[in-house]
CSV table of C-alpha atoms in Angstrom, one decimal:
chain,number,residue,atom,x,y,z
A,1,UNK,CA,9.1,-20.9,18.8
A,2,UNK,CA,10.4,-20.1,22.2
A,3,UNK,CA,12.0,-16.8,22.9
A,4,UNK,CA,15.1,-16.3,25.0
A,5,UNK,CA,14.4,-16.1,28.8
A,6,UNK,CA,15.6,-12.9,30.2
A,7,UNK,CA,18.6,-13.1,32.5
A,8,UNK,CA,17.1,-10.3,34.7
A,9,UNK,CA,14.5,-12.8,36.0
A,10,UNK,CA,17.4,-14.9,37.3
A,11,UNK,CA,19.0,-11.9,39.1
A,12,UNK,CA,21.6,-11.3,36.5
A,13,UNK,CA,22.2,-8.1,34.5
A,14,UNK,CA,20.5,-8.2,31.1
A,15,UNK,CA,21.8,-5.6,28.6
A,16,UNK,CA,18.8,-6.3,26.3
A,17,UNK,CA,16.4,-5.7,29.1
A,18,UNK,CA,18.1,-2.6,30.2
A,19,UNK,CA,18.1,-1.2,26.6
A,20,UNK,CA,14.3,-1.9,26.4
A,21,UNK,CA,13.8,-0.3,29.8
A,22,UNK,CA,15.6,2.8,28.7
A,23,UNK,CA,13.6,2.9,25.5
A,24,UNK,CA,10.3,2.7,27.4
A,25,UNK,CA,11.5,5.4,29.8
A,26,UNK,CA,12.4,7.8,27.0
A,27,UNK,CA,9.1,7.3,25.3
A,28,UNK,CA,7.1,7.8,28.6
A,29,UNK,CA,9.1,10.9,29.6
A,30,UNK,CA,8.3,12.4,26.2
A,31,UNK,CA,4.6,12.7,27.2
A,32,UNK,CA,5.0,13.7,30.9
A,33,UNK,CA,5.3,17.3,32.2
A,34,UNK,CA,8.1,16.6,34.5
A,35,UNK,CA,7.5,19.9,36.4
A,36,UNK,CA,3.9,18.8,37.2
A,37,UNK,CA,5.2,15.6,38.9
A,38,UNK,CA,8.1,17.4,40.6
A,39,UNK,CA,9.2,15.4,43.6
A,40,UNK,CA,7.5,12.1,42.6
A,41,UNK,CA,9.0,9.1,41.1
A,42,UNK,CA,6.8,6.7,39.2
A,43,UNK,CA,7.9,3.1,39.0
A,44,UNK,CA,6.2,0.9,36.4
A,45,UNK,CA,6.8,-2.8,36.5
A,46,UNK,CA,5.5,-3.8,33.0
A,47,UNK,CA,6.3,-7.0,31.1
A,48,UNK,CA,5.0,-8.4,27.9
A,49,UNK,CA,3.6,-11.7,29.0
A,50,UNK,CA,2.6,-13.0,25.6
A,51,UNK,CA,3.5,-11.6,22.2
A,52,UNK,CA,4.5,-12.9,18.8
A,53,UNK,CA,7.2,-10.4,17.9
A,54,UNK,CA,7.1,-6.6,18.6
A,55,UNK,CA,7.5,-7.0,22.3
A,56,UNK,CA,9.3,-3.7,22.9
A,57,UNK,CA,6.7,-1.7,21.0
A,58,UNK,CA,3.9,-3.6,22.8
A,59,UNK,CA,5.7,-2.7,26.1
A,60,UNK,CA,5.7,1.0,25.1
A,61,UNK,CA,2.0,1.0,24.4
A,62,UNK,CA,1.2,-1.0,27.5
A,63,UNK,CA,3.4,1.0,29.8
A,64,UNK,CA,1.6,4.2,28.7
A,65,UNK,CA,-1.7,2.6,29.8
A,66,UNK,CA,-0.1,1.6,33.2
A,67,UNK,CA,1.3,5.1,33.6
A,68,UNK,CA,-1.9,6.8,32.9
A,69,UNK,CA,-3.7,4.4,35.2
A,70,UNK,CA,-1.2,5.0,38.0
A,71,UNK,CA,-1.5,8.8,37.6
A,72,UNK,CA,-5.3,8.6,37.5
A,73,UNK,CA,-5.3,6.7,40.8
A,74,UNK,CA,-3.7,9.8,42.4
A,75,UNK,CA,-5.7,12.3,40.5
A,76,UNK,CA,-6.2,14.6,43.5
A,77,UNK,CA,-2.5,14.9,44.0
A,78,UNK,CA,-1.8,16.7,40.8
A,79,UNK,CA,-2.3,20.5,40.7
A,80,UNK,CA,-1.8,20.2,36.9
A,81,UNK,CA,-2.4,17.0,35.0
A,82,UNK,CA,1.1,15.6,34.2
A,83,UNK,CA,0.3,13.8,30.9
A,84,UNK,CA,0.8,16.0,27.9
A,85,UNK,CA,-0.1,13.3,25.3
A,86,UNK,CA,-0.3,9.6,24.7
A,87,UNK,CA,2.4,7.3,23.4
A,88,UNK,CA,2.3,4.0,21.4
A,89,UNK,CA,4.7,1.9,19.4
A,90,UNK,CA,4.6,-0.6,16.5
A,91,UNK,CA,7.1,-2.7,14.6
A,92,UNK,CA,7.3,-2.4,10.8
A,93,UNK,CA,9.7,-4.0,8.4
A,94,UNK,CA,10.4,-5.3,5.0
A,95,UNK,CA,9.8,-9.1,4.4
A,96,UNK,CA,10.2,-10.6,1.0
A,97,UNK,CA,10.2,-7.1,-0.5
A,98,UNK,CA,6.9,-6.1,1.1
A,99,UNK,CA,6.5,-3.5,3.8
A,100,UNK,CA,4.7,-5.1,6.8
A,101,UNK,CA,3.1,-3.7,9.9
A,102,UNK,CA,3.4,-5.5,13.2
A,103,UNK,CA,5.8,-8.2,12.3
A,104,UNK,CA,5.2,-11.5,14.0
A,105,UNK,CA,8.1,-13.7,15.2
A,106,UNK,CA,8.3,-15.6,11.9
A,107,UNK,CA,8.3,-12.4,9.8
A,108,UNK,CA,10.8,-10.7,12.2
A,109,UNK,CA,13.2,-13.6,12.0
A,110,UNK,CA,13.5,-13.4,8.2
A,111,UNK,CA,12.9,-9.6,7.7
A,112,UNK,CA,15.4,-7.7,5.5
A,113,UNK,CA,14.5,-4.6,7.5
A,114,UNK,CA,13.3,-4.4,11.1
A,115,UNK,CA,12.1,-1.1,12.5
A,116,UNK,CA,10.4,0.0,15.7
A,117,UNK,CA,8.5,3.3,15.8
A,118,UNK,CA,7.0,5.2,18.7
A,119,UNK,CA,4.8,8.2,18.2
A,120,UNK,CA,2.7,10.4,20.4
A,121,UNK,CA,-1.0,10.9,20.1
A,122,UNK,CA,-0.4,13.7,17.6
A,123,UNK,CA,1.4,11.3,15.3
A,124,UNK,CA,4.8,13.0,16.0
A,125,UNK,CA,7.7,10.7,16.1
A,126,UNK,CA,9.4,10.1,19.5
A,127,UNK,CA,11.7,7.1,18.7
A,128,UNK,CA,12.7,5.3,15.6
A,129,UNK,CA,15.0,2.2,15.7
A,130,UNK,CA,15.6,0.6,12.4
A,131,UNK,CA,18.2,-1.5,10.7
A,132,UNK,CA,18.8,-3.6,7.6
A,133,UNK,CA,19.1,-7.2,8.7
A,134,UNK,CA,19.5,-8.3,5.0
A,135,UNK,CA,19.0,-6.0,2.1
A,136,UNK,CA,19.3,-2.3,2.7
A,137,UNK,CA,16.2,-0.1,2.4
A,138,UNK,CA,15.6,3.0,0.4
A,139,UNK,CA,13.6,6.2,1.0
A,140,UNK,CA,10.4,4.9,-0.6
A,141,UNK,CA,10.4,1.8,1.7
A,142,UNK,CA,11.2,4.0,4.7
A,143,UNK,CA,8.3,6.3,3.9
A,144,UNK,CA,6.0,3.4,3.5
A,145,UNK,CA,7.1,2.0,6.9
A,146,UNK,CA,6.4,5.3,8.5
A,147,UNK,CA,3.0,5.5,6.8
A,148,UNK,CA,2.0,2.1,8.1
A,149,UNK,CA,3.5,2.8,11.5
A,150,UNK,CA,1.3,6.0,11.7
A,151,UNK,CA,-1.8,4.0,10.8
A,152,UNK,CA,-1.0,1.2,13.3
A,153,UNK,CA,-0.2,3.7,16.1
A,154,UNK,CA,-3.4,5.5,15.4
A,155,UNK,CA,-5.3,2.3,16.0
A,156,UNK,CA,-3.4,1.5,19.2
A,157,UNK,CA,-4.0,5.1,20.4
A,158,UNK,CA,-7.8,4.7,19.9
A,159,UNK,CA,-7.7,1.4,21.9
A,160,UNK,CA,-5.7,3.1,24.7
A,161,UNK,CA,-8.3,5.8,25.0
A,162,UNK,CA,-11.1,3.3,24.9
A,163,UNK,CA,-9.5,1.4,27.8
A,164,UNK,CA,-10.0,4.5,29.9
A,165,UNK,CA,-13.6,5.1,28.9
A,166,UNK,CA,-14.9,1.9,30.4
């Protein structure tokens, strides 16, 4: 199906886009030594061009790659390397009673629980956004969502590191 076109592309304020932008900013700042970049401002213009659900978590993972690439391009500028860790995100949820990693659009639209998780490269949680869209979830389901999120983020983190090896 078609997703909603963002109003920001038409020059209008978009609260959803602003909320996603703030989420990405919080996640990125969690892995940057702000003292090391002192007087610099880093602007990242990242957009998810194609995704089937999980766009905000894909944006977190991709924005980290863009940030690292931008910082690498000015490597000589930094007296101390400003990145303290990596960051990645995934969506998890409960669909038809099953805990699912990386919900696609069809799963997301009928999920009882929708959760976005961002963790750093040490598998420490940076951001969790979750809500029951249908049936409430219990501690066991939440623990399973976090377990799957940790596995998915570990895979994404490996791919992020591979992107810089080539």
